[in-house]
Amino acid sequence: MQQTAILREPLTSNGYTLSSAPNRLGWLVPSDPGEPMSDLQAQFQEQGYLWLKGLLDRDAVLAFRRRYFAAFRDTGLVRRDIDPVEGIYDGADENKNLIRKLQMETHRWAAYEAFCLAQPIWQFYEAFFDGPVYLHKRKLIRHIRPGESLSTGAHYDLVYLRGGADTVCTSWIPIGDIPHTMGGLVYLENSHHFGRRKEAEFSALNADLPPEERISAYNKNMGKGGWLTKNLPTLADRLDTRWLMADYEAGDMVVHGAYTTHASTTNISADNRIRLSTDIRYQRVREEIDVRWNNHWSFDDFQ
Ligand SMILES: O=C(O)CCC(=O)C(=O)O
């Protein structure tokens, strides 16, 4: 039986309020990374995602959170009088230029590279893919302020990675605890089937476009920014399914497939905490790699 999600405040995304009816909102199913790999693979095939609890060393994740926010201490992003690991939003006098500059730098830190290449991550993928793996160079760290009006719209990742294998997986890693009120990812239940159908439709529509356009998330047949929609409640109604939320903890890692639809909600942290997360992509090294992801993220790249 589906349980009603009891929320203190409804979740919103880009101005839309998610229904908390039990057939529209639910919880992500956690997985134990210690389970046999064949079970995890079967679960991934069935769900389109794996929420691996405690795969990573919690202290190492929190140390990275501290390091990240410490770098922003002179920008007005975080409160200076509190341990940066807390990531408490200041916002009184934000130096937006300096924040942008530091964002470019943090994406290029060797320490960030090392974080993304932590042994539990690549070893998980080697077992999951049953062979040597590749980490895409283009990786994203996102800090989301409380109340920030723009959330990630509903999309599946293949739209941005069509130049490579559709077996590519995303690791979404909370850097710090991210309870559902803090705007972490929500997943549309069973949407990996929908994603495949949708991509077949896009392929047919894109067939006559020049090759570069055909694989672009921004061509004339796609929604703005490659998103399917910003209207999460209507999408769930249309597919008669649920958005699945979670109380993520530092040490967790979610793996989602290239067709699994996901989005984010507004960070409504009661104590003004900034959501920090990274999303990075792993795949089999032997399979086709989308060359457009062969460089570090920057503000003016394609996404
Ligand atoms: O963290 C977000 O808001 C978006 C992340 C995302 O779209 C992804 O992990 O693929």
Tab-separated table of C-alpha atoms and ligand atoms in Angstrom:
chain	number	residue	atom	x	y	z
A	1	MET	CA	0.000	0.000	0.000
A	2	GLN	CA	1.302	3.467	-0.858
A	3	GLN	CA	1.933	5.671	2.145
A	4	THR	CA	0.993	9.310	2.256
A	5	ALA	CA	4.051	11.497	2.501
A	6	ILE	CA	3.554	13.695	5.555
A	7	LEU	CA	5.310	16.977	4.908
A	8	ARG	CA	5.506	20.075	7.064
A	9	GLU	CA	5.537	22.173	3.924
A	10	PRO	CA	4.691	21.118	0.387
A	11	LEU	CA	7.569	20.723	-2.051
A	12	THR	CA	7.760	23.213	-4.879
A	13	SER	CA	9.818	23.417	-8.033
A	14	ASN	CA	10.049	26.440	-10.330
A	15	GLY	CA	6.844	27.808	-8.846
A	16	TYR	CA	4.843	24.560	-9.151
A	17	THR	CA	3.659	22.750	-6.021
A	18	LEU	CA	4.018	18.987	-5.947
A	19	SER	CA	0.926	17.098	-4.879
A	20	SER	CA	1.469	15.099	-1.676
A	21	ALA	CA	-1.274	12.600	-2.575
A	22	PRO	CA	0.025	9.045	-2.060
A	23	ASN	CA	-0.289	8.270	-5.766
A	24	ARG	CA	1.803	11.329	-6.683
A	25	LEU	CA	4.532	11.565	-4.043
A	26	GLY	CA	6.571	8.843	-2.372
A	27	TRP	CA	10.016	7.932	-1.111
A	28	LEU	CA	13.045	6.662	-2.955
A	29	VAL	CA	13.978	3.051	-2.154
A	30	PRO	CA	17.373	2.765	-0.419
A	31	SER	CA	19.905	0.065	-1.303
A	32	ASP	CA	22.691	-1.451	0.727
A	33	PRO	CA	25.933	-1.279	-1.290
A	34	GLY	CA	26.971	-4.519	0.440
A	35	GLU	CA	24.267	-6.520	-1.353
A	36	PRO	CA	25.469	-8.908	-4.072
A	37	MET	CA	26.176	-6.984	-7.294
A	38	SER	CA	23.746	-9.156	-9.258
A	39	ASP	CA	20.953	-8.022	-6.915
A	40	LEU	CA	21.953	-4.366	-7.258
A	41	GLN	CA	22.075	-4.690	-11.046
A	42	ALA	CA	18.618	-6.264	-11.066
A	43	GLN	CA	17.306	-3.502	-8.821
A	44	PHE	CA	18.797	-0.868	-11.130
A	45	GLN	CA	17.151	-2.477	-14.161
A	46	GLU	CA	13.833	-2.483	-12.380
A	47	GLN	CA	13.928	0.996	-10.813
A	48	GLY	CA	16.199	2.991	-13.125
A	49	TYR	CA	18.235	4.132	-10.114
A	50	LEU	CA	20.104	2.919	-7.037
A	51	TRP	CA	20.256	4.966	-3.860
A	52	LEU	CA	23.378	3.527	-2.279
A	53	LYS	CA	23.348	4.304	1.420
A	54	GLY	CA	26.703	5.041	3.013
A	55	LEU	CA	28.846	3.989	0.072
A	56	LEU	CA	31.290	6.810	0.783
A	57	ASP	CA	33.173	7.753	3.891
A	58	ARG	CA	30.928	10.312	5.615
A	59	ASP	CA	33.854	12.185	7.198
A	60	ALA	CA	35.615	12.510	3.844
A	61	VAL	CA	32.430	13.899	2.271
A	62	LEU	CA	31.989	16.393	5.103
A	63	ALA	CA	35.668	17.383	4.873
A	64	PHE	CA	35.068	18.240	1.221
A	65	ARG	CA	31.975	20.262	2.146
A	66	ARG	CA	34.060	22.208	4.686
A	67	ARG	CA	36.818	22.820	2.157
A	68	TYR	CA	34.327	23.969	-0.485
A	69	PHE	CA	32.545	26.528	1.677
A	70	ALA	CA	35.811	27.690	3.295
A	71	ALA	CA	36.898	28.746	-0.191
A	72	PHE	CA	33.836	31.033	-0.391
A	73	ARG	CA	34.302	32.659	3.033
A	74	ASP	CA	35.056	36.117	1.596
A	75	THR	CA	32.194	36.146	-0.877
A	76	GLY	CA	29.115	36.667	1.296
A	77	LEU	CA	27.803	33.236	0.266
A	78	VAL	CA	28.311	31.565	3.655
A	79	ARG	CA	28.342	32.881	7.197
A	80	ARG	CA	31.948	33.481	8.278
A	81	ASP	CA	31.233	33.114	11.991
A	82	ILE	CA	30.142	29.475	11.692
A	83	ASP	CA	32.184	26.394	10.750
A	84	PRO	CA	32.057	26.291	6.921
A	85	VAL	CA	30.996	22.636	7.038
A	86	GLU	CA	27.567	23.918	8.059
A	87	GLY	CA	27.245	25.895	4.829
A	88	ILE	CA	24.856	28.432	6.335
A	89	TYR	CA	23.768	30.996	3.784
A	90	ASP	CA	24.778	34.581	4.475
A	91	GLY	CA	23.620	36.488	1.430
A	92	ALA	CA	23.852	39.944	2.998
A	93	ASP	CA	26.319	41.266	0.452
A	94	GLU	CA	27.180	38.579	-2.076
A	95	ASN	CA	30.099	39.205	-4.385
A	96	LYS	CA	28.640	37.457	-7.430
A	97	ASN	CA	31.771	37.956	-9.562
A	98	LEU	CA	34.025	36.381	-6.983
A	99	ILE	CA	31.564	33.516	-6.502
A	100	ARG	CA	31.600	32.796	-10.239
A	101	LYS	CA	35.395	32.894	-10.319
A	102	LEU	CA	35.611	30.487	-7.396
A	103	GLN	CA	33.056	28.174	-8.993
A	104	MET	CA	35.297	27.921	-12.051
A	105	GLU	CA	38.227	27.128	-9.761
A	106	THR	CA	36.503	24.560	-7.540
A	107	HIS	CA	35.463	22.573	-10.602
A	108	ARG	CA	39.166	22.395	-11.481
A	109	TRP	CA	40.537	21.508	-8.032
A	110	ALA	CA	42.666	18.379	-7.883
A	111	ALA	CA	40.856	17.743	-4.580
A	112	TYR	CA	37.528	17.694	-6.446
A	113	GLU	CA	38.943	15.330	-9.053
A	114	ALA	CA	40.147	13.077	-6.228
A	115	PHE	CA	36.723	13.262	-4.552
A	116	CYS	CA	35.057	12.062	-7.764
A	117	LEU	CA	37.625	9.311	-8.144
A	118	ALA	CA	37.265	7.994	-4.585
A	119	GLN	CA	37.934	4.278	-4.550
A	120	PRO	CA	34.423	3.211	-3.460
A	121	ILE	CA	32.971	5.035	-6.483
A	122	TRP	CA	35.118	3.661	-9.283
A	123	GLN	CA	35.252	0.235	-7.690
A	124	PHE	CA	31.475	0.202	-7.491
A	125	TYR	CA	31.272	1.030	-11.194
A	126	GLU	CA	33.903	-1.524	-12.211
A	127	ALA	CA	31.813	-4.208	-10.553
A	128	PHE	CA	28.535	-2.750	-11.819
A	129	PHE	CA	29.770	-2.495	-15.431
A	130	ASP	CA	31.913	-5.620	-15.100
A	131	GLY	CA	35.012	-4.002	-16.569
A	132	PRO	CA	37.216	-0.886	-16.602
A	133	VAL	CA	35.396	2.413	-16.342
A	134	TYR	CA	35.756	6.002	-17.471
A	135	LEU	CA	34.877	9.150	-15.532
A	136	HIS	CA	33.750	12.011	-17.748
A	137	LYS	CA	35.921	15.083	-17.340
A	138	ARG	CA	32.917	17.398	-17.336
A	139	LYS	CA	31.569	17.282	-13.777
A	140	LEU	CA	29.267	19.642	-11.924
A	141	ILE	CA	29.228	20.903	-8.336
A	142	ARG	CA	26.079	22.773	-7.421
A	143	HIS	CA	25.465	24.964	-4.389
A	144	ILE	CA	21.798	25.826	-4.097
A	145	ARG	CA	20.828	28.623	-1.763
A	146	PRO	CA	17.690	28.428	0.370
A	147	GLY	CA	14.779	29.958	-1.508
A	148	GLU	CA	16.600	30.021	-4.853
A	149	SER	CA	13.834	30.346	-7.415
A	150	LEU	CA	15.305	28.226	-10.204
A	151	SER	CA	15.219	24.452	-9.733
A	152	THR	CA	16.374	21.762	-12.131
A	153	GLY	CA	13.504	20.950	-14.493
A	154	ALA	CA	12.390	17.422	-15.370
A	155	HIS	CA	14.819	15.769	-17.772
A	156	TYR	CA	16.761	12.599	-18.445
A	157	ASP	CA	20.504	12.811	-18.948
A	158	LEU	CA	20.864	11.172	-22.344
A	159	VAL	CA	19.531	14.361	-23.909
A	160	TYR	CA	22.924	15.935	-23.058
A	161	LEU	CA	25.017	12.865	-23.837
A	162	ARG	CA	23.598	11.611	-27.104
A	163	GLY	CA	27.035	11.493	-28.698
A	164	GLY	CA	27.953	8.503	-26.537
A	165	ALA	CA	26.639	5.214	-25.164
A	166	ASP	CA	23.206	5.222	-23.555
A	167	THR	CA	24.547	2.979	-20.793
A	168	VAL	CA	26.272	5.993	-19.217
A	169	CYS	CA	25.319	6.459	-15.553
A	170	THR	CA	25.182	9.543	-13.382
A	171	SER	CA	26.343	9.619	-9.776
A	172	TRP	CA	24.463	12.261	-7.846
A	173	ILE	CA	26.329	12.748	-4.593
A	174	PRO	CA	25.026	14.865	-1.708
A	175	ILE	CA	27.932	16.751	-0.138
A	176	GLY	CA	26.434	17.045	3.312
A	177	ASP	CA	23.036	15.868	4.530
A	178	ILE	CA	20.227	16.870	2.194
A	179	PRO	CA	16.831	16.182	3.755
A	180	HIS	CA	13.905	16.410	1.329
A	181	THR	CA	13.305	20.006	2.430
A	182	MET	CA	16.676	21.041	1.042
A	183	GLY	CA	15.855	20.553	-2.599
A	184	GLY	CA	17.725	17.392	-3.505
A	185	LEU	CA	16.837	15.337	-6.536
A	186	VAL	CA	13.386	13.835	-6.947
A	187	TYR	CA	12.938	10.917	-9.326
A	188	LEU	CA	9.881	10.104	-11.389
A	189	GLU	CA	8.974	6.534	-10.523
A	190	ASN	CA	9.549	4.026	-13.347
A	191	SER	CA	10.405	6.853	-15.727
A	192	HIS	CA	13.262	4.971	-17.396
A	193	HIS	CA	10.640	3.316	-19.621
A	194	PHE	CA	9.084	6.675	-20.425
A	195	GLY	CA	12.568	8.104	-21.167
A	196	ARG	CA	13.232	5.421	-23.766
A	197	ARG	CA	9.931	6.105	-25.484
A	198	LYS	CA	10.524	9.852	-25.390
A	199	GLU	CA	14.021	9.510	-26.808
A	200	ALA	CA	12.689	7.352	-29.662
A	201	GLU	CA	10.244	10.175	-30.431
A	202	PHE	CA	13.051	12.772	-30.356
A	203	SER	CA	15.259	10.575	-32.578
A	204	ALA	CA	12.489	10.431	-35.176
A	205	LEU	CA	11.957	14.200	-34.985
A	206	ASN	CA	15.714	14.896	-35.114
A	207	ALA	CA	16.463	12.481	-37.951
A	208	ASP	CA	16.630	15.142	-40.673
A	209	LEU	CA	18.826	17.575	-38.739
A	210	PRO	CA	22.569	17.953	-39.400
A	211	PRO	CA	24.614	15.554	-37.186
A	212	GLU	CA	25.681	18.168	-34.614
A	213	GLU	CA	22.132	19.443	-34.260
A	214	ARG	CA	20.709	15.931	-34.079
A	215	ILE	CA	22.541	15.167	-30.825
A	216	SER	CA	22.023	18.607	-29.332
A	217	ALA	CA	19.854	19.043	-26.244
A	218	TYR	CA	19.014	22.507	-27.540
A	219	ASN	CA	17.818	21.888	-31.091
A	220	LYS	CA	14.440	23.099	-32.308
A	221	ASN	CA	12.643	19.915	-31.262
A	222	MET	CA	13.716	20.051	-27.628
A	223	GLY	CA	12.249	21.900	-24.665
A	224	LYS	CA	14.104	24.896	-23.217
A	225	GLY	CA	17.488	23.844	-21.813
A	226	GLY	CA	16.824	20.228	-22.779
A	227	TRP	CA	14.199	19.924	-20.072
A	228	LEU	CA	10.977	18.021	-20.653
A	229	THR	CA	9.073	20.472	-18.477
A	230	LYS	CA	9.296	22.606	-15.355
A	231	ASN	CA	5.796	21.528	-14.406
A	232	LEU	CA	6.526	18.460	-12.269
A	233	PRO	CA	2.965	17.903	-10.966
A	234	THR	CA	1.455	17.820	-14.448
A	235	LEU	CA	4.080	15.377	-15.691
A	236	ALA	CA	3.285	13.012	-12.797
A	237	ASP	CA	-0.446	13.348	-13.551
A	238	ARG	CA	0.082	12.681	-17.228
A	239	LEU	CA	2.081	9.515	-16.576
A	240	ASP	CA	-0.005	8.586	-13.521
A	241	THR	CA	3.057	8.115	-11.391
A	242	ARG	CA	4.864	9.524	-8.336
A	243	TRP	CA	7.785	11.802	-7.673
A	244	LEU	CA	10.108	10.054	-5.243
A	245	MET	CA	11.968	12.165	-2.708
A	246	ALA	CA	14.585	11.246	-0.119
A	247	ASP	CA	16.382	12.370	3.000
A	248	TYR	CA	19.899	12.047	1.628
A	249	GLU	CA	22.877	11.809	3.960
A	250	ALA	CA	26.548	12.578	3.484
A	251	GLY	CA	28.098	9.276	2.347
A	252	ASP	CA	25.200	8.352	0.045
A	253	MET	CA	25.453	8.143	-3.708
A	254	VAL	CA	22.564	7.836	-6.127
A	255	VAL	CA	23.212	6.160	-9.468
A	256	HIS	CA	20.704	6.933	-12.186
A	257	GLY	CA	20.474	5.699	-15.720
A	258	ALA	CA	20.490	7.876	-18.831
A	259	TYR	CA	16.701	7.564	-19.356
A	260	THR	CA	15.561	8.142	-15.762
A	261	THR	CA	13.638	11.393	-15.367
A	262	HIS	CA	14.587	13.558	-12.417
A	263	ALA	CA	14.374	17.159	-11.244
A	264	SER	CA	15.034	19.179	-8.117
A	265	THR	CA	12.825	21.083	-5.705
A	266	THR	CA	13.244	24.396	-3.914
A	267	ASN	CA	15.597	24.413	-0.965
A	268	ILE	CA	13.399	25.372	2.015
A	269	SER	CA	15.964	24.628	4.715
A	270	ALA	CA	14.604	25.994	7.999
A	271	ASP	CA	18.115	26.831	9.192
A	272	ASN	CA	19.281	28.477	5.990
A	273	ARG	CA	21.591	25.653	4.930
A	274	ILE	CA	22.950	25.580	1.386
A	275	ARG	CA	22.454	22.378	-0.588
A	276	LEU	CA	25.792	21.158	-1.976
A	277	SER	CA	26.000	18.237	-4.380
A	278	THR	CA	27.932	16.990	-7.336
A	279	ASP	CA	26.792	15.120	-10.428
A	280	ILE	CA	29.356	13.147	-12.397
A	281	ARG	CA	29.153	10.507	-15.123
A	282	TYR	CA	30.743	7.070	-15.349
A	283	GLN	CA	30.572	4.551	-18.166
A	284	ARG	CA	32.430	1.564	-19.602
A	285	VAL	CA	35.669	2.871	-21.106
A	286	ARG	CA	35.181	0.577	-24.086
A	287	GLU	CA	31.898	2.142	-25.148
A	288	GLU	CA	31.348	5.277	-27.206
A	289	ILE	CA	32.233	8.435	-25.243
A	290	ASP	CA	30.532	11.758	-25.962
A	291	VAL	CA	33.503	14.010	-26.823
A	292	ARG	CA	31.537	17.124	-25.912
A	293	TRP	CA	32.102	16.141	-22.257
A	294	ASN	CA	35.888	16.063	-22.619
A	295	ASN	CA	36.493	19.333	-20.847
A	296	HIS	CA	35.820	20.870	-17.459
A	297	TRP	CA	32.453	22.482	-16.813
A	298	SER	CA	32.313	26.228	-17.316
A	299	PHE	CA	29.560	28.860	-17.198
A	300	ASP	CA	29.509	29.272	-20.936
A	301	ASP	CA	29.633	25.656	-22.044
A	302	PHE	CA	26.672	23.936	-23.626
A	303	GLN	CA	24.560	23.216	-20.561
B	1	LIG	O1	21.488	18.602	-8.783
B	1	LIG	C1	20.678	19.040	-9.594
B	1	LIG	O2	19.901	19.958	-9.341
B	1	LIG	C2	20.604	18.442	-10.967
B	1	LIG	C3	21.439	17.222	-11.121
B	1	LIG	C4	21.132	16.435	-12.326
B	1	LIG	O3	20.335	16.812	-13.161
B	1	LIG	C5	21.801	15.154	-12.510
B	1	LIG	O4	22.434	14.667	-11.562
B	1	LIG	O5	21.720	14.594	-13.611
